[in-house]
PDB file of C-alpha atoms in Angstrom:
ATOM      1  CA  UNK I 152      19.093  -6.531 -16.320  1.00 45.00           C
ATOM      2  CA  UNK I 153      16.981  -3.765 -14.807  1.00 54.00           C
ATOM      3  CA  UNK I 154      16.594  -3.537 -11.057  1.00 66.00           C
ATOM      4  CA  UNK I 155      13.393  -5.226  -9.887  1.00 88.00           C
ATOM      5  CA  UNK I 156      11.146  -2.670  -8.222  1.00 95.00           C
ATOM      6  CA  UNK I 157       7.574  -1.719  -7.398  1.00 96.00           C
ATOM      7  CA  UNK I 158       6.164   1.643  -8.477  1.00 96.00           C
ATOM      8  CA  UNK I 159       3.382   2.721  -6.135  1.00 97.00           C
ATOM      9  CA  UNK I 160       0.748   5.333  -6.974  1.00 98.00           C
ATOM     10  CA  UNK I 161      -1.312   6.450  -3.954  1.00 99.00           C
ATOM     11  CA  UNK I 162      -4.496   8.442  -4.648  1.00 98.00           C
ATOM     12  CA  UNK I 163      -6.334  10.247  -1.880  1.00 98.00           C
ATOM     13  CA  UNK I 164     -10.011  11.076  -2.320  1.00 98.00           C
ATOM     14  CA  UNK I 165     -10.906  10.628   1.346  1.00 97.00           C
ATOM     15  CA  UNK I 166     -11.788  14.231   2.116  1.00 96.00           C
ATOM     16  CA  UNK I 167      -8.868  14.326   4.584  1.00 97.00           C
ATOM     17  CA  UNK I 168      -5.127  14.895   4.433  1.00 98.00           C
ATOM     18  CA  UNK I 169      -3.180  11.680   5.052  1.00 98.00           C
ATOM     19  CA  UNK I 170      -0.009  11.493   7.129  1.00 98.00           C
ATOM     20  CA  UNK I 171       2.382   8.555   7.200  1.00 98.00           C
ATOM     21  CA  UNK I 172       1.944   6.849  10.555  1.00 98.00           C
ATOM     22  CA  UNK I 173       4.288   3.921  10.010  1.00 98.00           C
ATOM     23  CA  UNK I 174       5.710   1.417   7.566  1.00 98.00           C
ATOM     24  CA  UNK I 175       7.183  -2.059   7.467  1.00 98.00           C
ATOM     25  CA  UNK I 176       9.598  -3.392   4.838  1.00 98.00           C
ATOM     26  CA  UNK I 177       9.884  -7.185   4.760  1.00 98.00           C
ATOM     27  CA  UNK I 178      11.970  -7.345   1.558  1.00 97.00           C
ATOM     28  CA  UNK I 179      13.684  -4.640  -0.459  1.00 97.00           C
ATOM     29  CA  UNK I 180      15.170  -1.223   0.193  1.00 96.00           C
ATOM     30  CA  UNK I 181      15.038  -0.067   3.802  1.00 95.00           C
ATOM     31  CA  UNK I 182      15.904   3.500   2.782  1.00 95.00           C
ATOM     32  CA  UNK I 183      12.931   4.339   0.544  1.00 96.00           C
ATOM     33  CA  UNK I 184      11.627   7.848   1.192  1.00 95.00           C
ATOM     34  CA  UNK I 185       7.935   7.042   1.506  1.00 97.00           C
ATOM     35  CA  UNK I 186       5.619  10.061   1.087  1.00 97.00           C
ATOM     36  CA  UNK I 187       4.999  11.699   4.476  1.00 98.00           C
ATOM     37  CA  UNK I 188       1.780  13.550   3.539  1.00 98.00           C
ATOM     38  CA  UNK I 189      -0.825  13.113   0.825  1.00 98.00           C
ATOM     39  CA  UNK I 190      -3.304  15.974   0.596  1.00 98.00           C
ATOM     40  CA  UNK I 191      -6.936  15.325  -0.311  1.00 98.00           C
ATOM     41  CA  UNK I 192      -7.302  15.138  -4.091  1.00 98.00           C
ATOM     42  CA  UNK I 193      -3.603  14.399  -4.626  1.00 98.00           C
ATOM     43  CA  UNK I 194      -1.866  11.438  -6.217  1.00 98.00           C
ATOM     44  CA  UNK I 195       1.717  10.633  -5.203  1.00 98.00           C
ATOM     45  CA  UNK I 196       4.032   8.121  -6.861  1.00 98.00           C
ATOM     46  CA  UNK I 197       7.237   6.542  -5.552  1.00 97.00           C
ATOM     47  CA  UNK I 198       9.445   3.531  -6.310  1.00 97.00           C
ATOM     48  CA  UNK I 199      10.431   0.810  -3.841  1.00 97.00           C
ATOM     49  CA  UNK I 200      13.489  -1.106  -5.069  1.00 96.00           C
ATOM     50  CA  UNK I 201      13.866  -4.808  -4.459  1.00 95.00           C
ATOM     51  CA  UNK I 202      16.958  -6.129  -2.759  1.00 87.00           C
ATOM     52  CA  UNK I 203      19.752  -7.804  -4.705  1.00 83.00           C
ATOM     53  CA  UNK I 204      18.520 -11.280  -3.788  1.00 87.00           C
ATOM     54  CA  UNK I 205      14.953 -10.660  -2.682  1.00 92.00           C
ATOM     55  CA  UNK I 206      11.815  -8.837  -3.747  1.00 94.00           C
ATOM     56  CA  UNK I 207       9.869  -5.711  -2.868  1.00 97.00           C
ATOM     57  CA  UNK I 208       7.469  -6.511  -0.019  1.00 97.00           C
ATOM     58  CA  UNK I 209       6.269  -3.674   2.203  1.00 98.00           C
ATOM     59  CA  UNK I 210       3.300  -1.948   3.815  1.00 99.00           C
ATOM     60  CA  UNK I 211       2.469   1.649   4.712  1.00 99.00           C
ATOM     61  CA  UNK I 212      -0.074   3.078   7.140  1.00 99.00           C
ATOM     62  CA  UNK I 213      -1.527   6.548   6.653  1.00 98.00           C
ATOM     63  CA  UNK I 214      -3.602   8.304   9.303  1.00 98.00           C
ATOM     64  CA  UNK I 215      -6.644  10.231   8.095  1.00 97.00           C
ATOM     65  CA  UNK I 216      -6.301  13.676   9.674  1.00 94.00           C
ATOM     66  CA  UNK I 217      -9.379  14.826  11.661  1.00 90.00           C
ATOM     67  CA  UNK I 218     -10.732  11.266  11.536  1.00 92.00           C
ATOM     68  CA  UNK I 219      -8.177   8.993  13.196  1.00 90.00           C
ATOM     69  CA  UNK I 220      -8.707   5.961  10.949  1.00 97.00           C
ATOM     70  CA  UNK I 221      -5.694   4.289   9.327  1.00 98.00           C
ATOM     71  CA  UNK I 222      -5.407   3.382   5.648  1.00 98.00           C
ATOM     72  CA  UNK I 223      -3.007   0.486   5.113  1.00 99.00           C
ATOM     73  CA  UNK I 224      -1.548  -0.379   1.702  1.00 98.00           C
ATOM     74  CA  UNK I 225       0.628  -3.465   1.284  1.00 98.00           C
ATOM     75  CA  UNK I 226       2.277  -5.162  -1.669  1.00 98.00           C
ATOM     76  CA  UNK I 227       4.237  -8.322  -2.286  1.00 97.00           C
ATOM     77  CA  UNK I 228       6.454  -8.383  -5.378  1.00 95.00           C
ATOM     78  CA  UNK I 229       8.657 -11.398  -4.576  1.00 94.00           C
ATOM     79  CA  UNK I 230      11.244 -13.063  -6.756  1.00 89.00           C
ATOM     80  CA  UNK I 231       9.955 -16.196  -8.461  1.00 87.00           C
ATOM     81  CA  UNK I 232       6.244 -15.779  -7.648  1.00 90.00           C
ATOM     82  CA  UNK I 233       3.248 -13.689  -8.707  1.00 93.00           C
ATOM     83  CA  UNK I 234       2.765 -10.298  -7.107  1.00 95.00           C
ATOM     84  CA  UNK I 235      -0.232  -9.349  -4.986  1.00 97.00           C
ATOM     85  CA  UNK I 236      -1.537  -6.457  -2.952  1.00 98.00           C
ATOM     86  CA  UNK I 237      -3.753  -5.817   0.065  1.00 98.00           C
ATOM     87  CA  UNK I 238      -5.450  -2.787   1.602  1.00 98.00           C
ATOM     88  CA  UNK I 239      -7.386  -2.231   4.808  1.00 98.00           C
ATOM     89  CA  UNK I 240      -8.940   0.482   6.954  1.00 98.00           C
ATOM     90  CA  UNK I 241      -8.321   0.319  10.689  1.00 98.00           C
ATOM     91  CA  UNK I 242      -9.555   2.135  13.770  1.00 96.00           C
ATOM     92  CA  UNK I 243      -6.748   0.778  15.944  1.00 94.00           C
ATOM     93  CA  UNK I 244      -2.937   0.653  15.879  1.00 95.00           C
ATOM     94  CA  UNK I 245      -1.420  -1.349  13.025  1.00 98.00           C
ATOM     95  CA  UNK I 246      -0.300  -4.905  13.777  1.00 98.00           C
ATOM     96  CA  UNK I 247       2.334  -5.431  11.065  1.00 98.00           C
ATOM     97  CA  UNK I 248       2.437  -9.207  11.580  1.00 98.00           C
ATOM     98  CA  UNK I 249      -1.327  -9.325  10.992  1.00 98.00           C
ATOM     99  CA  UNK I 250      -0.999  -7.168   7.861  1.00 98.00           C
ATOM    100  CA  UNK I 251       1.675  -9.539   6.488  1.00 98.00           C
ATOM    101  CA  UNK I 252      -0.555 -12.532   7.265  1.00 98.00           C
ATOM    102  CA  UNK I 253      -3.493 -10.861   5.455  1.00 98.00           C
ATOM    103  CA  UNK I 254      -1.279  -9.914   2.494  1.00 98.00           C
ATOM    104  CA  UNK I 255       0.015 -13.482   2.155  1.00 97.00           C
ATOM    105  CA  UNK I 256      -3.392 -15.142   2.641  1.00 97.00           C
ATOM    106  CA  UNK I 257      -5.812 -12.692   0.999  1.00 96.00           C
ATOM    107  CA  UNK I 258      -3.762 -10.391  -1.206  1.00 97.00           C
ATOM    108  CA  UNK I 259      -4.680 -10.357  -4.886  1.00 97.00           C
ATOM    109  CA  UNK I 260      -4.197  -8.416  -8.118  1.00 96.00           C
ATOM    110  CA  UNK I 261      -7.312  -6.351  -7.299  1.00 97.00           C
ATOM    111  CA  UNK I 262      -8.355  -6.064  -3.649  1.00 97.00           C
ATOM    112  CA  UNK I 263     -11.180  -3.867  -2.303  1.00 97.00           C
ATOM    113  CA  UNK I 264     -12.598  -3.077   1.114  1.00 97.00           C
ATOM    114  CA  UNK I 265     -15.355  -0.788   2.386  1.00 96.00           C
ATOM    115  CA  UNK I 266     -15.285   0.287   6.050  1.00 96.00           C
ATOM    116  CA  UNK I 267     -16.071   3.356   8.156  1.00 95.00           C
ATOM    117  CA  UNK I 268     -17.736   5.085   5.150  1.00 94.00           C
ATOM    118  CA  UNK I 269     -14.575   4.790   3.051  1.00 97.00           C
ATOM    119  CA  UNK I 270     -13.754   2.609   0.053  1.00 97.00           C
ATOM    120  CA  UNK I 271     -10.188   1.434  -0.492  1.00 98.00           C
ATOM    121  CA  UNK I 272      -8.924  -0.429  -3.543  1.00 98.00           C
ATOM    122  CA  UNK I 273      -5.486  -1.602  -4.611  1.00 98.00           C
ATOM    123  CA  UNK I 274      -4.509  -3.088  -7.992  1.00 97.00           C
ATOM    124  CA  UNK I 275      -1.366  -4.421  -9.625  1.00 96.00           C
ATOM    125  CA  UNK I 276      -0.257  -6.640 -12.505  1.00 94.00           C
ATOM    126  CA  UNK I 277       0.578  -9.978 -10.837  1.00 92.00           C
ATOM    127  CA  UNK I 278       2.849 -11.105 -13.695  1.00 92.00           C
ATOM    128  CA  UNK I 279       5.032  -7.992 -14.099  1.00 91.00           C
ATOM    129  CA  UNK I 280       8.579  -8.140 -12.688  1.00 87.00           C
ATOM    130  CA  UNK I 281       8.328  -4.437 -11.810  1.00 91.00           C
ATOM    131  CA  UNK I 282       4.610  -3.734 -11.445  1.00 95.00           C
ATOM    132  CA  UNK I 283       2.769  -0.498 -10.799  1.00 95.00           C
ATOM    133  CA  UNK I 284       0.624  -0.666  -7.667  1.00 97.00           C
ATOM    134  CA  UNK I 285      -2.316   1.742  -7.771  1.00 98.00           C
ATOM    135  CA  UNK I 286      -4.121   2.343  -4.486  1.00 98.00           C
ATOM    136  CA  UNK I 287      -7.194   4.537  -4.033  1.00 97.00           C
ATOM    137  CA  UNK I 288      -8.920   5.785  -0.916  1.00 98.00           C
ATOM    138  CA  UNK I 289     -12.227   7.582  -1.266  1.00 97.00           C
ATOM    139  CA  UNK I 290     -15.133   8.700   0.848  1.00 95.00           C
ATOM    140  CA  UNK I 291     -18.100   6.398   0.318  1.00 87.00           C
ATOM    141  CA  UNK I 292     -21.248   8.432  -0.080  1.00 72.00           C
ATOM    142  CA  UNK I 293     -24.565   6.858   0.840  1.00 54.00           C
TER     143      UNK I 293
END
């Protein structure tokens, strides 16, 4: 049987370079090499492997260079339950416990938020054992 995993595709249309500010892994590989930088206009893909007996549940925070806002992407691909994802934009340090609470309570197969003149969206197939998570960040023009 194939290793359960989550493929994540991060797309940056924010007008800023993004730098990894932090991450939290609740289930799955602790040694994933998450992308450190995502330039404006780029799309970067990586795989987060589930653990032997658990799922792939994690969150990343990227700082928008020259802006200071944080883009948070989170996914939950547990064993024995549907997958879901969550995204947010913050102007303060990341509270990982709060992100996990939001992911558990409000995560969905297609989650969107608009804040600080940016639009963030994250999508995934809730029924796939090894889903692709696609997350977009873009500047929202008036």
